[in-house]
XYZ file of C-alpha atoms in Angstrom:
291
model
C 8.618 -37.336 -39.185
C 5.225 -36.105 -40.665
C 2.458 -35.217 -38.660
C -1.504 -34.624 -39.835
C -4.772 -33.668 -38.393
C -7.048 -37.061 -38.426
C -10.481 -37.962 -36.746
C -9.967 -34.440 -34.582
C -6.161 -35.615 -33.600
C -2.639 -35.152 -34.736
C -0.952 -38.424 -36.139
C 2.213 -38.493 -36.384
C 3.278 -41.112 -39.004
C 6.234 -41.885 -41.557
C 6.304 -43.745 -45.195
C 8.498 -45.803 -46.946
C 8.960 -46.188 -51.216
C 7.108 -44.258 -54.170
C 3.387 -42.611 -53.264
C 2.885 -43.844 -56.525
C 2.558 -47.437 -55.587
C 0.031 -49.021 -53.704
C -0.518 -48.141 -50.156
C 0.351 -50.271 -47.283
C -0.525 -48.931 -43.807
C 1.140 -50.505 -40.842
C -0.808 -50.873 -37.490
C 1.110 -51.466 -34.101
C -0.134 -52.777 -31.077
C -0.735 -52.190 -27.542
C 1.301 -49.222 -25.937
C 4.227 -49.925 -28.991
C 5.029 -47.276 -31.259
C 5.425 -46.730 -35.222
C 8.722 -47.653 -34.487
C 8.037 -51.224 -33.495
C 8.105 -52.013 -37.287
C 11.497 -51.804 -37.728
C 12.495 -49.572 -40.779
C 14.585 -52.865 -42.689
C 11.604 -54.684 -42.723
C 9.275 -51.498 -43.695
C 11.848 -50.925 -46.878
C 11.266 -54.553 -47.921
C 7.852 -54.265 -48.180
C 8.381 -50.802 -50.246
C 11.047 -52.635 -52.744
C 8.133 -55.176 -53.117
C 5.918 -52.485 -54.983
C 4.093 -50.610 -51.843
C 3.986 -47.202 -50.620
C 4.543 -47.742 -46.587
C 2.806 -46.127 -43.903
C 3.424 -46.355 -40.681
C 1.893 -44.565 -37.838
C 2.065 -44.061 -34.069
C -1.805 -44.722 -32.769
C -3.346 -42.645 -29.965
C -2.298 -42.288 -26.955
C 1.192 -43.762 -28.524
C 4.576 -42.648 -29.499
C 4.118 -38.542 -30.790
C 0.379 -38.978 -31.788
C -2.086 -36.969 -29.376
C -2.045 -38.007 -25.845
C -5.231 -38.195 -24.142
C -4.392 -36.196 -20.983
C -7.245 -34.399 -19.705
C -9.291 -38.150 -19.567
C -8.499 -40.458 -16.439
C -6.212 -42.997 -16.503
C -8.929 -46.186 -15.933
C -9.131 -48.107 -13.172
C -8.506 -51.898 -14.899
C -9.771 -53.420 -11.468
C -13.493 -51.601 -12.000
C -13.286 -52.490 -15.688
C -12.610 -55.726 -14.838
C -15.425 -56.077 -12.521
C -17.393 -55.052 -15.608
C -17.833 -51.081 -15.070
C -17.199 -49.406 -18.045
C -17.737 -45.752 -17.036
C -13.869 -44.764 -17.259
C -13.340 -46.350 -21.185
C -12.118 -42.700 -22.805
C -12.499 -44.770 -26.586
C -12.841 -48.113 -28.007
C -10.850 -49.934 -31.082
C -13.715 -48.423 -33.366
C -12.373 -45.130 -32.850
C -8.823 -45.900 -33.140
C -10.152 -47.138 -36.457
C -11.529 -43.722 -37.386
C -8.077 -42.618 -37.070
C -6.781 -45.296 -39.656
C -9.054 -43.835 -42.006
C -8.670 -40.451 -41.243
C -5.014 -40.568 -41.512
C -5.836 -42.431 -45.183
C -7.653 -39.152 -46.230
C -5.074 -37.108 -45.131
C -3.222 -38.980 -47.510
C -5.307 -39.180 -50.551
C -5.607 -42.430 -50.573
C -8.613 -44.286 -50.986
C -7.805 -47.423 -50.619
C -5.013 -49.902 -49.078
C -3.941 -52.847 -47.765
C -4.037 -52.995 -44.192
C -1.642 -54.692 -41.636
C -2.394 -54.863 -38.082
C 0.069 -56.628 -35.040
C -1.561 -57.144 -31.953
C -4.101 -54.583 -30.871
C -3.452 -53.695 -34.501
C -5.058 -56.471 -35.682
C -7.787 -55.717 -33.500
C -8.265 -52.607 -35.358
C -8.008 -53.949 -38.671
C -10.979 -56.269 -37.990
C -13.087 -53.069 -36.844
C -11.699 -51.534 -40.077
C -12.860 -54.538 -41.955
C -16.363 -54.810 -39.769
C -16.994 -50.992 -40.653
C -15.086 -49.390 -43.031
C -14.543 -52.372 -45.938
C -14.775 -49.798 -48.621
C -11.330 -48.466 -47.751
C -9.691 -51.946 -47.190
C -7.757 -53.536 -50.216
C -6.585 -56.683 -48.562
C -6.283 -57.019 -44.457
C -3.766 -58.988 -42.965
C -4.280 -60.015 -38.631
C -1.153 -60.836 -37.183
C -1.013 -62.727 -33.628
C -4.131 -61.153 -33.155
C -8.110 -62.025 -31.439
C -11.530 -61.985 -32.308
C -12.883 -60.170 -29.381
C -14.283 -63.290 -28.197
C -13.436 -64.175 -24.590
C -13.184 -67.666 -24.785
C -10.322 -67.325 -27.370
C -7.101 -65.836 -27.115
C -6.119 -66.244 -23.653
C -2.860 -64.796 -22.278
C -0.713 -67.166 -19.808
C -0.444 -66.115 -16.576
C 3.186 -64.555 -16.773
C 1.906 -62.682 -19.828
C -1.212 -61.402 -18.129
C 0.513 -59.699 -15.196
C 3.590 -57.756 -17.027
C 0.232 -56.738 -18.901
C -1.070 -55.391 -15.883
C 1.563 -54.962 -14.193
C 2.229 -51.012 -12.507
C 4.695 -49.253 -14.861
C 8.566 -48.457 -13.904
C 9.466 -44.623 -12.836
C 12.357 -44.008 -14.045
C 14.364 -44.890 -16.964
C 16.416 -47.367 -15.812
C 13.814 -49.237 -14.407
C 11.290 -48.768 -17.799
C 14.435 -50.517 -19.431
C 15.030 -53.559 -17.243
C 11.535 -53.700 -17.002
C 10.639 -53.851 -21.002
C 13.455 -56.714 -21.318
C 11.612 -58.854 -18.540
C 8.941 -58.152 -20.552
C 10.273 -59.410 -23.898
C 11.549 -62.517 -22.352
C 8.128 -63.602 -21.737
C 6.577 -62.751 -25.143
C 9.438 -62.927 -26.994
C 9.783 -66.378 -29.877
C 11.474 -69.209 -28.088
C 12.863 -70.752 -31.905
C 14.000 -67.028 -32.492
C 15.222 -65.354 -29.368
C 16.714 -62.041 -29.692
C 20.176 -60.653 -28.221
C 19.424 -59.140 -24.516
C 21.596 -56.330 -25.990
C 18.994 -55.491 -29.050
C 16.510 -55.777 -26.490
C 18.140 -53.053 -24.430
C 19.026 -51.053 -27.013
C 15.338 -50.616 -28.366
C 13.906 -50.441 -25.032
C 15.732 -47.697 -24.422
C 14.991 -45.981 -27.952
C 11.639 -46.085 -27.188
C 11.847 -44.526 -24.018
C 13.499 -41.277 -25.642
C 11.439 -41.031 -28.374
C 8.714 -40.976 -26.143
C 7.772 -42.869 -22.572
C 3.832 -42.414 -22.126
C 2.284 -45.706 -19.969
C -1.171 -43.532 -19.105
C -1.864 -44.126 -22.960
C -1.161 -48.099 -22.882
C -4.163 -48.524 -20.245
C -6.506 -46.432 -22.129
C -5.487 -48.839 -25.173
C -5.686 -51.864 -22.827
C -9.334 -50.708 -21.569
C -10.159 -50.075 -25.334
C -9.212 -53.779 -26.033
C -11.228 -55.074 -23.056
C -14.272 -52.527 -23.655
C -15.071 -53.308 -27.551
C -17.465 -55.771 -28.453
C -16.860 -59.219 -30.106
C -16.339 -59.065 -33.536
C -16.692 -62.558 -34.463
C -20.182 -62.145 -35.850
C -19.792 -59.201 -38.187
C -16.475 -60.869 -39.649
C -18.314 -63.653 -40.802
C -19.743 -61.306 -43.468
C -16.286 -59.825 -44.657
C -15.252 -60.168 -48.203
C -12.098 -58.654 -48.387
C -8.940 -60.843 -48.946
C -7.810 -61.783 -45.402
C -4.162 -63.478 -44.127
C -4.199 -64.313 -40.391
C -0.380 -64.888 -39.205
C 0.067 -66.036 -35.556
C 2.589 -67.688 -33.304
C 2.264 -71.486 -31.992
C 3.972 -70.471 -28.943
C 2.197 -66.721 -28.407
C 2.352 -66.631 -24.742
C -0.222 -63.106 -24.849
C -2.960 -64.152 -27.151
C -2.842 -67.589 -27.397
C -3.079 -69.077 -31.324
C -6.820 -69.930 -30.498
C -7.135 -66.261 -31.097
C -6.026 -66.345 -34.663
C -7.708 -69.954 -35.356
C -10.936 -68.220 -34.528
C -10.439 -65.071 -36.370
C -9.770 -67.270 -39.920
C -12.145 -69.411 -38.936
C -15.016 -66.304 -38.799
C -13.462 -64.585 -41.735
C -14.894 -66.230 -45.544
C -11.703 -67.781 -47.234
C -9.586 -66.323 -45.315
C -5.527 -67.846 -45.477
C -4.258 -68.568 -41.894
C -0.780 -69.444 -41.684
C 0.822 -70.276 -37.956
C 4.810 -70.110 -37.510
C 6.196 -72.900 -34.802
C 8.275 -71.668 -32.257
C 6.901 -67.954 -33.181
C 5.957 -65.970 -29.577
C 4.617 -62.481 -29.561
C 6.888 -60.675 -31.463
C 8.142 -60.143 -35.208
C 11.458 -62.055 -35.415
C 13.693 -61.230 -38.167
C 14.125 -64.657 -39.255
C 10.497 -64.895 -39.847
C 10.040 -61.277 -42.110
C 11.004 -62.888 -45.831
C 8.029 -64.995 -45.036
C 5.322 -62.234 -43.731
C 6.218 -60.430 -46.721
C 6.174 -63.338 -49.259
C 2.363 -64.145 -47.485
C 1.193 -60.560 -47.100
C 2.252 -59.803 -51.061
C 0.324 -63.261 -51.951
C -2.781 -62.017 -50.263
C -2.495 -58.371 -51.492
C -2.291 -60.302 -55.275
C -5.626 -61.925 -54.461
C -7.536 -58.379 -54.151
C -6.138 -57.399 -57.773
C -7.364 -61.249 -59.159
């Protein structure tokens, strides 16, 4: 895969359909990499008229580590001490956009899961000039009365990480039964099989708690979205066990005419069932920006 200098670090990223079409950059979430959007569902958004980007964030996958900063201690930011946060969402924003110029491009439409939706709202709060259409999938405001994990979901979050491989496996399938969709559950074997694909490609968890702290550490956004004027789709799970759909009623309800659309029986996850719709609702919303 590709790799460019963006924001003063190297991104590594990959694309999907013509550079001629209209660009369509893909942000994962917490600790996942590029490769958590699966390349089937990448290739129907390319045969839908977009040129594809997807990217491995900091401190993910084969973008730059952050290993000369500390790994945080999440019980002292917790307790409301900041002094360890090595970056926020803002400047994991920064790297969307720098990662854009790299490109050439001036402008796309945005897609954010997760923490990636997180990021899109900071790219919509701060850099709307380079924003086409945004789309927040299962996905918070910032605001701490919305968006609450369950309890099972908040300790694999901060839960200590496995040491070996075997144990990083068995440990990402407990994880995905708890966030996974209960209407769409997916074949233990899949589960193993890409838990174990992301390992090799690249096994970093020092980089998932400076992402967590950068979650926990960035300001509410709920304010500044109610200013946005960019076309905005919120997607989100009824049953999302880590950020509960409050989290995505309060983002469309702080974003002007934005579209929300919630999937029953949808957890924390992108099941396959569910991708002709994302793409059918993410192409609608990318029409409004050229209406």
């Amino acid at each position: 895969m590709p790799r460019c200098h963006a924001n003063g670090i190297k991104i590594e990223y990959d694309t999907f359909g013509s550079p001629g079409d209209p660009a369509l950059l893909l942000i994962m979430g917490l600790g996942i990499q590029l490769t958590g959007w699966e390349p089937d569902l990448c290739k129907q958004f390319a045969d839908r008229g977009f040129h594809v980007i997807r990217f491995d964030n900091r401190d993910a996958g084969l973008s730059t580590h952050f290993d000369d900063a500390p790994v945080p201690n999440l019980g002292a930011v917790l307790s409301g001490d900041a002094s360890g946060v090595t970056y926020l969402l803002a400047d994991m924003a920064r790297d969307a956009v720098g990662l854009l110029d790299a490109l050439g491009i001036r402008a796309a439409h945005v897609v954010g899961a997760s923490m990636g939706g997180m990021i899109v709202q900071e790219l919509l709060l701060h850099h709307p000039d380079r924003l086409l259409s945004a789309c927040s999938m299962m996905s918070t405001t910032g605001d701490p009365g919305v968006g609450h994990p369950s309890p099972e979901a908040a300790a694999m979050v901060i839960a200590p990480p496995a040491t070996t491989r075997e144990e990083t496996i068995e440990q990402g399938v407990a994880t995905w039964r708890i966030l996974q969709s209960p209407a769409y559950p997916m074949p233990e074997s899949v589960i193993r099989d890409q838990e174990a694909a992301f390992y090799d490609r690249c096994h970093y968890p020092d980089g998932g708690v400076r992402q967590l702290v950068a979650i926990l550490c960035s300001p509410d956004r709920t304010t500044g979205l109610k200013a946005v004027s960019t076309p905005t789709l919120v997607l989100h799970g009824e049953a999302d066990p880590l950020i509960n759909i409050s989290g995505g009623r309060a983002t469309a309800a702080a974003i002007p005419d934005s579209i929300l659309r919630t999937y029953p029986g949808m957890g924390h996850d992108l099941p396959h069932e569910l991708w002709d719709s994302f793409v059918e609702e993410i192409v609608a919303n990318a029409a409004r920006a050229e209406g």
